[in-house]
Amino acid sequence: NEYKSYLSLDMSDDGLPEEMVQIFYNYHETLKGIEGLLEPYLNLPLDEMYDALSPIEQAKSELITAYTVNSLYWSFLTTQGVKLEGNPLKKEMERIQMYMRKVKLLECELKKERPPTGHNPPVNQTIDTYAAARFIRRNLGKEKSMTEKLNEAESTASNTET
């Protein structure tokens, strides 16, 4: 069992509880899995990989790399006990996220798809034409029924007056 061999690396002599050793083992296994997933990309020269990508894919790759490096540095600072409330790293990560949203909007525009909505609002101020069309269609149907109701009310009022 790999876990037992992992324990034999003299980690138990450090006075760590068994639960912590299990957490470190799981973390180590996850990192090995990530290395395995990244291996095909790491073996390719960067120029060859970029030549095979479209400009949108190149931008996404650069943004993912920048965000990953910043996230790893964030994790490192956290493990060192650094308080990150006013750290400029947070602004940098927010800036990268903003550009990720811009690239996503551009990608949707090129594919002629509906842009993402919800928790990640569009960066630029645009009108969600799909939602506006639904809103107008729904309210036009209600308006027609309201008009009919008003006509009925007027006709019953005029009948009672005569």
GROMACS .gro file of C-alpha atoms in nm:
model
  162
    1ASN     CA    1   0.000   0.000   0.000
    2GLU     CA    2   0.139   0.341  -0.102
    3TYR     CA    3  -0.005   0.506   0.207
    4LYS     CA    4   0.193   0.276   0.436
    5SER     CA    5   0.512   0.346   0.242
    6TYR     CA    6   0.431   0.717   0.263
    7LEU     CA    7   0.407   0.680   0.641
    8SER     CA    8   0.747   0.514   0.646
    9LEU     CA    9   0.909   0.836   0.524
   10ASP     CA   10   0.966   0.926   0.889
   11MET     CA   11   0.668   1.158   0.892
   12SER     CA   12   0.532   0.987   1.200
   13ASP     CA   13   0.851   1.085   1.385
   14ASP     CA   14   0.761   1.451   1.338
   15GLY     CA   15   0.486   1.416   1.596
   16LEU     CA   16   0.210   1.469   1.339
   17PRO     CA   17  -0.123   1.307   1.411
   18GLU     CA   18  -0.229   1.022   1.183
   19GLU     CA   19  -0.510   1.237   1.040
   20MET     CA   20  -0.264   1.505   0.928
   21VAL     CA   21  -0.042   1.246   0.763
   22GLN     CA   22  -0.349   1.119   0.574
   23ILE     CA   23  -0.429   1.475   0.460
   24PHE     CA   24  -0.070   1.525   0.341
   25TYR     CA   25  -0.082   1.192   0.161
   26ASN     CA   26  -0.406   1.284  -0.016
   27TYR     CA   27  -0.258   1.621  -0.111
   28HIS     CA   28   0.055   1.451  -0.244
   29GLU     CA   29  -0.155   1.209  -0.451
   30THR     CA   30  -0.361   1.496  -0.592
   31LEU     CA   31  -0.044   1.678  -0.696
   32LYS     CA   32   0.085   1.362  -0.864
   33GLY     CA   33  -0.245   1.340  -1.054
   34ILE     CA   34  -0.215   1.701  -1.167
   35GLU     CA   35   0.142   1.640  -1.281
   36GLY     CA   36   0.019   1.345  -1.484
   37LEU     CA   37  -0.249   1.557  -1.648
   38LEU     CA   38  -0.004   1.835  -1.730
   39GLU     CA   39   0.273   1.608  -1.856
   40PRO     CA   40   0.168   1.615  -2.226
   41TYR     CA   41   0.168   1.996  -2.218
   42LEU     CA   42   0.495   2.022  -2.031
   43ASN     CA   43   0.674   1.796  -2.282
   44LEU     CA   44   0.575   2.018  -2.578
   45PRO     CA   45   0.788   2.321  -2.659
   46LEU     CA   46   0.591   2.637  -2.586
   47ASP     CA   47   0.627   2.768  -2.943
   48GLU     CA   48   0.480   2.450  -3.091
   49MET     CA   49   0.191   2.451  -2.849
   50TYR     CA   50   0.110   2.817  -2.920
   51ASP     CA   51   0.127   2.768  -3.297
   52ALA     CA   52  -0.147   2.507  -3.268
   53LEU     CA   53  -0.377   2.741  -3.070
   54SER     CA   54  -0.614   3.007  -3.200
   55PRO     CA   55  -0.567   3.363  -3.068
   56ILE     CA   56  -0.862   3.315  -2.827
   57GLU     CA   57  -0.712   2.989  -2.700
   58GLN     CA   58  -0.374   3.161  -2.660
   59ALA     CA   59  -0.534   3.436  -2.452
   60LYS     CA   60  -0.718   3.179  -2.240
   61SER     CA   61  -0.393   2.986  -2.189
   62GLU     CA   62  -0.208   3.298  -2.077
   63LEU     CA   63  -0.488   3.396  -1.839
   64ILE     CA   64  -0.512   3.049  -1.690
   65THR     CA   65  -0.135   3.042  -1.639
   66ALA     CA   66  -0.134   3.384  -1.472
   67TYR     CA   67  -0.430   3.294  -1.250
   68THR     CA   68  -0.275   2.960  -1.153
   69VAL     CA   69   0.058   3.116  -1.060
   70ASN     CA   70  -0.116   3.385  -0.856
   71SER     CA   71  -0.336   3.127  -0.684
   72LEU     CA   72  -0.036   2.915  -0.592
   73TYR     CA   73   0.142   3.222  -0.456
   74TRP     CA   74  -0.175   3.311  -0.261
   75SER     CA   75  -0.174   2.961  -0.113
   76PHE     CA   76   0.194   2.994  -0.024
   77LEU     CA   77   0.140   3.328   0.149
   78THR     CA   78  -0.156   3.184   0.339
   79THR     CA   79   0.055   2.893   0.464
   80GLN     CA   80   0.315   3.143   0.582
   81GLY     CA   81   0.055   3.326   0.792
   82VAL     CA   82   0.048   3.643   0.580
   83LYS     CA   83  -0.274   3.842   0.608
   84LEU     CA   84  -0.400   3.897   0.255
   85GLU     CA   85  -0.681   4.149   0.310
   86GLY     CA   86  -0.497   4.449   0.163
   87ASN     CA   87  -0.249   4.254  -0.046
   88PRO     CA   88  -0.208   4.372  -0.409
   89LEU     CA   89  -0.223   4.006  -0.514
   90LYS     CA   90  -0.600   4.012  -0.461
   91LYS     CA   91  -0.639   4.305  -0.703
   92GLU     CA   92  -0.421   4.124  -0.956
   93MET     CA   93  -0.638   3.812  -0.936
   94GLU     CA   94  -0.953   4.025  -0.978
   95ARG     CA   95  -0.794   4.191  -1.282
   96ILE     CA   96  -0.717   3.851  -1.435
   97GLN     CA   97  -1.077   3.739  -1.368
   98MET     CA   98  -1.204   4.053  -1.542
   99TYR     CA   99  -0.998   3.969  -1.851
  100MET     CA  100  -1.122   3.610  -1.836
  101ARG     CA  101  -1.480   3.744  -1.853
  102LYS     CA  102  -1.386   3.969  -2.145
  103VAL     CA  103  -1.236   3.676  -2.335
  104LYS     CA  104  -1.548   3.469  -2.261
  105LEU     CA  105  -1.771   3.749  -2.394
  106LEU     CA  106  -1.557   3.778  -2.708
  107GLU     CA  107  -1.569   3.402  -2.755
  108CYS     CA  108  -1.950   3.403  -2.724
  109GLU     CA  109  -1.972   3.692  -2.967
  110LEU     CA  110  -1.757   3.509  -3.223
  111LYS     CA  111  -1.964   3.191  -3.185
  112LYS     CA  112  -2.286   3.397  -3.193
  113GLU     CA  113  -2.392   3.245  -2.862
  114ARG     CA  114  -2.571   3.400  -2.572
  115PRO     CA  115  -2.320   3.557  -2.332
  116PRO     CA  116  -2.295   3.414  -1.982
  117THR     CA  117  -2.510   3.575  -1.714
  118GLY     CA  118  -2.564   3.519  -1.348
  119HIS     CA  119  -2.280   3.538  -1.101
  120ASN     CA  120  -2.036   3.675  -1.361
  121PRO     CA  121  -2.204   3.981  -1.510
  122PRO     CA  122  -2.065   4.110  -1.839
  123VAL     CA  123  -1.773   4.346  -1.798
  124ASN     CA  124  -1.905   4.607  -2.039
  125GLN     CA  125  -2.248   4.761  -2.010
  126THR     CA  126  -2.457   4.578  -2.267
  127ILE     CA  127  -2.825   4.500  -2.291
  128ASP     CA  128  -2.917   4.136  -2.262
  129THR     CA  129  -3.128   4.123  -2.576
  130TYR     CA  130  -3.250   3.770  -2.505
  131ALA     CA  131  -3.386   3.868  -2.164
  132ALA     CA  132  -3.530   4.193  -2.302
  133ALA     CA  133  -3.712   4.004  -2.579
  134ARG     CA  134  -3.857   3.757  -2.325
  135PHE     CA  135  -3.965   4.045  -2.101
  136ILE     CA  136  -4.132   4.232  -2.386
  137ARG     CA  137  -4.307   3.922  -2.523
  138ARG     CA  138  -4.436   3.829  -2.180
  139ASN     CA  139  -4.559   4.180  -2.106
  140LEU     CA  140  -4.715   4.227  -2.449
  141GLY     CA  141  -4.932   3.925  -2.380
  142LYS     CA  142  -5.031   4.070  -2.044
  143GLU     CA  143  -5.094   4.409  -2.199
  144LYS     CA  144  -5.337   4.256  -2.447
  145SER     CA  145  -5.527   4.086  -2.170
  146MET     CA  146  -5.525   4.411  -1.968
  147THR     CA  147  -5.663   4.599  -2.269
  148GLU     CA  148  -5.935   4.341  -2.306
  149LYS     CA  149  -6.016   4.375  -1.937
  150LEU     CA  150  -6.035   4.753  -1.967
  151ASN     CA  151  -6.265   4.726  -2.269
  152GLU     CA  152  -6.486   4.485  -2.078
  153ALA     CA  153  -6.492   4.719  -1.779
  154GLU     CA  154  -6.580   5.014  -2.000
  155SER     CA  155  -6.854   4.821  -2.178
  156THR     CA  156  -7.012   4.705  -1.850
  157ALA     CA  157  -6.987   5.061  -1.714
  158SER     CA  158  -7.159   5.202  -2.023
  159ASN     CA  159  -7.429   4.931  -2.004
  160THR     CA  160  -7.506   5.018  -1.643
  161GLU     CA  161  -7.522   5.390  -1.724
  162THR     CA  162  -7.790   5.347  -1.994
   0.00000   0.00000   0.00000
